[in-house]
Amino acid sequence: MTRIDTDRPESVLPTPSHTVGPFYGYALPFRGGEDIAPLGHPDTVTVHGYVYDGEGRPLPDALVELWGPDPDGNLPATDGSMRRDPASGGFLGRNGVEFTGFGRVQTDADGHWYARTLRPGARGRSAPYVSVCVFARGLLVHLFTRTYLPGDPAALAADPLLSRLEEERRGTLIAAEEAPGTYRFDIRLQGEGETVFLEFR
């Protein structure tokens, strides 16, 4: 695996070897974690894909977290992704009205995940993207990446991160449009076509 240091883009650091879990599947997933967009919102898009290990096998027990701005590029400040009943402490689910920008999805038995969200707006000089965090077996430290949605080639070409990557590597961060409003973004932890992961300091 290779990580790019976002403060020093010219450096490419090897990822150290780790092993752990996967214990995160016990308490982290929550009901409705894939439904980030408010119920029935007309601008809802679906992003889905598979998480693959270094040998190209899908992982049935990975966890994918997503954070994204609203269509105007604003970061949501609304609570509500994991509401709890104040009396019992039980999980109430989302309220289905506010856009929190956050979701958490477990892969299924085939290593597949999906989320329904709103198409993110641009922030600063960056092309619109959704931040992604991956928890998976064999990782002691979760991995960070991004998924950019296609549709604006000029914005993608000018994006500060994408423009520093070789074309082949750049493609690992751009989802494929399968149908209007449906995008596929596979995450490869190692090996051929490995997803670009980011390191924040």
Tab-separated table of C-alpha atoms in Angstrom:
chain	number	residue	atom	x	y	z
A	1	MET	CA	0.000	0.000	0.000
A	2	THR	CA	1.179	3.539	-0.683
A	3	ARG	CA	0.129	6.716	1.063
A	4	ILE	CA	0.569	10.281	-0.069
A	5	ASP	CA	1.525	12.831	2.563
A	6	THR	CA	-0.839	15.734	1.815
A	7	ASP	CA	1.578	18.244	3.389
A	8	ARG	CA	4.511	17.020	1.300
A	9	PRO	CA	3.070	15.781	-1.995
A	10	GLU	CA	6.500	14.949	-3.353
A	11	SER	CA	6.963	12.226	-0.729
A	12	VAL	CA	5.614	8.713	-1.106
A	13	LEU	CA	5.776	6.706	2.108
A	14	PRO	CA	5.440	2.926	2.413
A	15	THR	CA	2.555	1.739	4.563
A	16	PRO	CA	3.715	-0.309	7.578
A	17	SER	CA	2.328	-3.810	8.050
A	18	HIS	CA	-0.547	-4.177	10.532
A	19	THR	CA	-2.947	-6.830	11.717
A	20	VAL	CA	-6.067	-6.511	13.880
A	21	GLY	CA	-9.754	-7.348	14.288
A	22	PRO	CA	-12.182	-7.070	12.687
A	23	PHE	CA	-13.817	-6.158	16.014
A	24	TYR	CA	-15.325	-2.924	14.672
A	25	GLY	CA	-18.313	-4.782	13.218
A	26	TYR	CA	-19.774	-5.247	16.709
A	27	ALA	CA	-20.662	-1.691	17.753
A	28	LEU	CA	-19.817	0.689	14.914
A	29	PRO	CA	-22.496	-0.133	12.303
A	30	PHE	CA	-25.844	1.558	12.854
A	31	ARG	CA	-29.261	1.095	11.292
A	32	GLY	CA	-29.745	3.343	8.288
A	33	GLY	CA	-26.058	4.217	8.066
A	34	GLU	CA	-26.235	4.032	4.272
A	35	ASP	CA	-29.083	6.550	3.974
A	36	ILE	CA	-27.232	9.865	4.165
A	37	ALA	CA	-29.608	11.841	1.936
A	38	PRO	CA	-32.949	12.887	3.461
A	39	LEU	CA	-35.762	10.475	2.617
A	40	GLY	CA	-37.243	11.120	-0.818
A	41	HIS	CA	-34.806	13.924	-1.690
A	42	PRO	CA	-34.942	14.427	-5.497
A	43	ASP	CA	-31.158	14.911	-5.839
A	44	THR	CA	-30.167	11.665	-4.137
A	45	VAL	CA	-27.311	9.739	-5.758
A	46	THR	CA	-26.148	6.216	-5.006
A	47	VAL	CA	-22.461	5.424	-4.599
A	48	HIS	CA	-21.548	1.760	-4.304
A	49	GLY	CA	-18.693	-0.646	-4.828
A	50	TYR	CA	-16.614	-3.458	-3.384
A	51	VAL	CA	-13.695	-3.562	-0.959
A	52	TYR	CA	-10.928	-5.887	-2.217
A	53	ASP	CA	-7.851	-7.236	-0.456
A	54	GLY	CA	-4.357	-7.451	-1.953
A	55	GLU	CA	-5.203	-10.654	-3.819
A	56	GLY	CA	-8.338	-9.205	-5.359
A	57	ARG	CA	-10.765	-11.004	-3.053
A	58	PRO	CA	-13.785	-9.073	-1.769
A	59	LEU	CA	-13.876	-8.471	1.986
A	60	PRO	CA	-17.176	-9.425	3.644
A	61	ASP	CA	-16.384	-7.650	6.918
A	62	ALA	CA	-15.032	-4.230	5.979
A	63	LEU	CA	-16.571	-0.978	7.152
A	64	VAL	CA	-16.768	2.163	4.996
A	65	GLU	CA	-17.411	5.637	6.407
A	66	LEU	CA	-18.365	8.558	4.186
A	67	TRP	CA	-18.410	12.308	4.847
A	68	GLY	CA	-19.417	14.878	2.301
A	69	PRO	CA	-20.561	18.466	1.916
A	70	ASP	CA	-24.024	19.383	0.721
A	71	PRO	CA	-24.649	20.289	-2.946
A	72	ASP	CA	-23.608	23.910	-2.228
A	73	GLY	CA	-20.243	22.783	-0.833
A	74	ASN	CA	-21.177	23.533	2.784
A	75	LEU	CA	-20.159	21.127	5.528
A	76	PRO	CA	-23.276	20.062	7.448
A	77	ALA	CA	-23.383	21.009	11.118
A	78	THR	CA	-26.528	18.994	11.838
A	79	ASP	CA	-26.537	16.180	14.378
A	80	GLY	CA	-28.716	13.211	13.692
A	81	SER	CA	-26.819	10.359	12.058
A	82	MET	CA	-26.973	8.197	15.191
A	83	ARG	CA	-29.812	9.550	17.352
A	84	ARG	CA	-30.512	7.763	20.616
A	85	ASP	CA	-33.574	7.630	22.815
A	86	PRO	CA	-32.700	9.721	25.917
A	87	ALA	CA	-34.768	7.426	28.154
A	88	SER	CA	-33.567	3.996	27.038
A	89	GLY	CA	-30.365	4.793	25.199
A	90	GLY	CA	-31.704	2.755	22.274
A	91	PHE	CA	-30.983	3.736	18.699
A	92	LEU	CA	-33.754	5.790	17.049
A	93	GLY	CA	-32.351	5.922	13.523
A	94	ARG	CA	-32.004	9.018	11.397
A	95	ASN	CA	-34.725	11.616	11.452
A	96	GLY	CA	-34.962	11.433	7.633
A	97	VAL	CA	-35.115	15.219	7.239
A	98	GLU	CA	-31.703	16.820	7.817
A	99	PHE	CA	-28.622	16.094	5.737
A	100	THR	CA	-25.769	15.224	8.101
A	101	GLY	CA	-23.251	14.363	5.395
A	102	PHE	CA	-22.097	11.276	7.350
A	103	GLY	CA	-22.703	7.596	6.766
A	104	ARG	CA	-21.255	4.278	7.889
A	105	VAL	CA	-21.765	1.089	5.884
A	106	GLN	CA	-20.692	-2.500	6.428
A	107	THR	CA	-19.829	-4.605	3.397
A	108	ASP	CA	-22.106	-7.579	2.792
A	109	ALA	CA	-21.092	-11.226	2.347
A	110	ASP	CA	-19.868	-10.402	-1.183
A	111	GLY	CA	-17.771	-7.411	-0.073
A	112	HIS	CA	-20.296	-4.931	-1.520
A	113	TRP	CA	-21.297	-1.618	0.066
A	114	TYR	CA	-23.595	1.222	-0.982
A	115	ALA	CA	-24.756	4.596	0.266
A	116	ARG	CA	-27.419	7.065	-0.825
A	117	THR	CA	-26.267	10.660	-0.440
A	118	LEU	CA	-26.447	14.069	-2.088
A	119	ARG	CA	-23.966	14.943	-4.819
A	120	PRO	CA	-21.292	17.042	-3.065
A	121	GLY	CA	-20.578	20.618	-4.087
A	122	ALA	CA	-17.076	21.998	-4.629
A	123	ARG	CA	-15.113	23.483	-1.724
A	124	GLY	CA	-12.254	25.868	-2.385
A	125	ARG	CA	-10.090	24.819	-5.330
A	126	SER	CA	-10.998	21.129	-4.975
A	127	ALA	CA	-13.317	19.289	-7.319
A	128	PRO	CA	-16.373	17.902	-5.498
A	129	TYR	CA	-15.566	14.755	-3.534
A	130	VAL	CA	-16.731	12.592	-0.662
A	131	SER	CA	-14.194	11.670	2.021
A	132	VAL	CA	-13.932	7.922	2.654
A	133	CYS	CA	-12.499	6.003	5.600
A	134	VAL	CA	-11.973	2.233	5.428
A	135	PHE	CA	-11.753	-0.238	8.305
A	136	ALA	CA	-10.800	-3.769	7.288
A	137	ARG	CA	-9.170	-6.930	8.559
A	138	GLY	CA	-5.408	-6.695	8.677
A	139	LEU	CA	-5.439	-2.940	9.296
A	140	LEU	CA	-4.502	-1.596	12.694
A	141	VAL	CA	-5.030	1.955	11.441
A	142	HIS	CA	-7.996	2.819	9.247
A	143	LEU	CA	-7.302	4.248	5.791
A	144	PHE	CA	-8.451	7.557	4.324
A	145	THR	CA	-9.209	8.234	0.680
A	146	ARG	CA	-11.632	10.200	-1.476
A	147	THR	CA	-14.169	9.470	-4.150
A	148	TYR	CA	-14.640	12.109	-6.806
A	149	LEU	CA	-17.801	11.927	-8.889
A	150	PRO	CA	-17.394	12.391	-12.649
A	151	GLY	CA	-19.214	15.058	-14.634
A	152	ASP	CA	-16.862	18.056	-14.604
A	153	PRO	CA	-13.585	17.172	-16.391
A	154	ALA	CA	-12.160	20.696	-15.975
A	155	ALA	CA	-12.673	20.647	-12.189
A	156	LEU	CA	-11.145	17.165	-11.921
A	157	ALA	CA	-8.120	18.210	-13.993
A	158	ALA	CA	-7.548	21.279	-11.789
A	159	ASP	CA	-8.048	19.532	-8.452
A	160	PRO	CA	-4.924	20.053	-6.276
A	161	LEU	CA	-4.687	16.390	-5.241
A	162	LEU	CA	-5.655	14.716	-8.516
A	163	SER	CA	-3.347	16.927	-10.562
A	164	ARG	CA	-0.327	15.637	-8.561
A	165	LEU	CA	-1.052	11.998	-9.364
A	166	GLU	CA	-0.142	9.941	-12.402
A	167	GLU	CA	-3.166	9.350	-14.609
A	168	GLU	CA	-3.371	5.659	-13.716
A	169	ARG	CA	-3.341	6.403	-9.988
A	170	ARG	CA	-5.750	9.311	-10.401
A	171	GLY	CA	-8.347	6.912	-11.767
A	172	THR	CA	-8.454	5.015	-8.468
A	173	LEU	CA	-10.120	8.060	-6.878
A	174	ILE	CA	-12.747	8.792	-9.537
A	175	ALA	CA	-15.998	6.843	-9.422
A	176	ALA	CA	-17.487	5.441	-12.615
A	177	GLU	CA	-20.974	6.563	-13.639
A	178	GLU	CA	-23.040	3.428	-14.224
A	179	ALA	CA	-26.366	5.188	-14.799
A	180	PRO	CA	-27.749	8.661	-14.080
A	181	GLY	CA	-27.355	9.144	-10.328
A	182	THR	CA	-25.519	5.831	-9.776
A	183	TYR	CA	-21.734	5.660	-9.329
A	184	ARG	CA	-19.378	2.768	-8.664
A	185	PHE	CA	-16.290	3.195	-6.493
A	186	ASP	CA	-14.265	0.071	-5.694
A	187	ILE	CA	-11.636	0.205	-2.964
A	188	ARG	CA	-8.521	-1.928	-3.469
A	189	LEU	CA	-6.350	-2.167	-0.363
A	190	GLN	CA	-3.240	-3.468	-2.126
A	191	GLY	CA	-1.985	-4.905	-5.389
A	192	GLU	CA	-2.877	-3.993	-8.938
A	193	GLY	CA	-5.102	-0.924	-9.126
A	194	GLU	CA	-4.513	-0.130	-5.440
A	195	THR	CA	-6.568	2.861	-4.312
A	196	VAL	CA	-4.625	5.996	-3.407
A	197	PHE	CA	-4.782	6.510	0.354
A	198	LEU	CA	-4.058	9.758	2.168
A	199	GLU	CA	-2.046	10.409	5.291
A	200	PHE	CA	-2.928	13.438	7.413
A	201	ARG	CA	-0.448	14.981	9.851
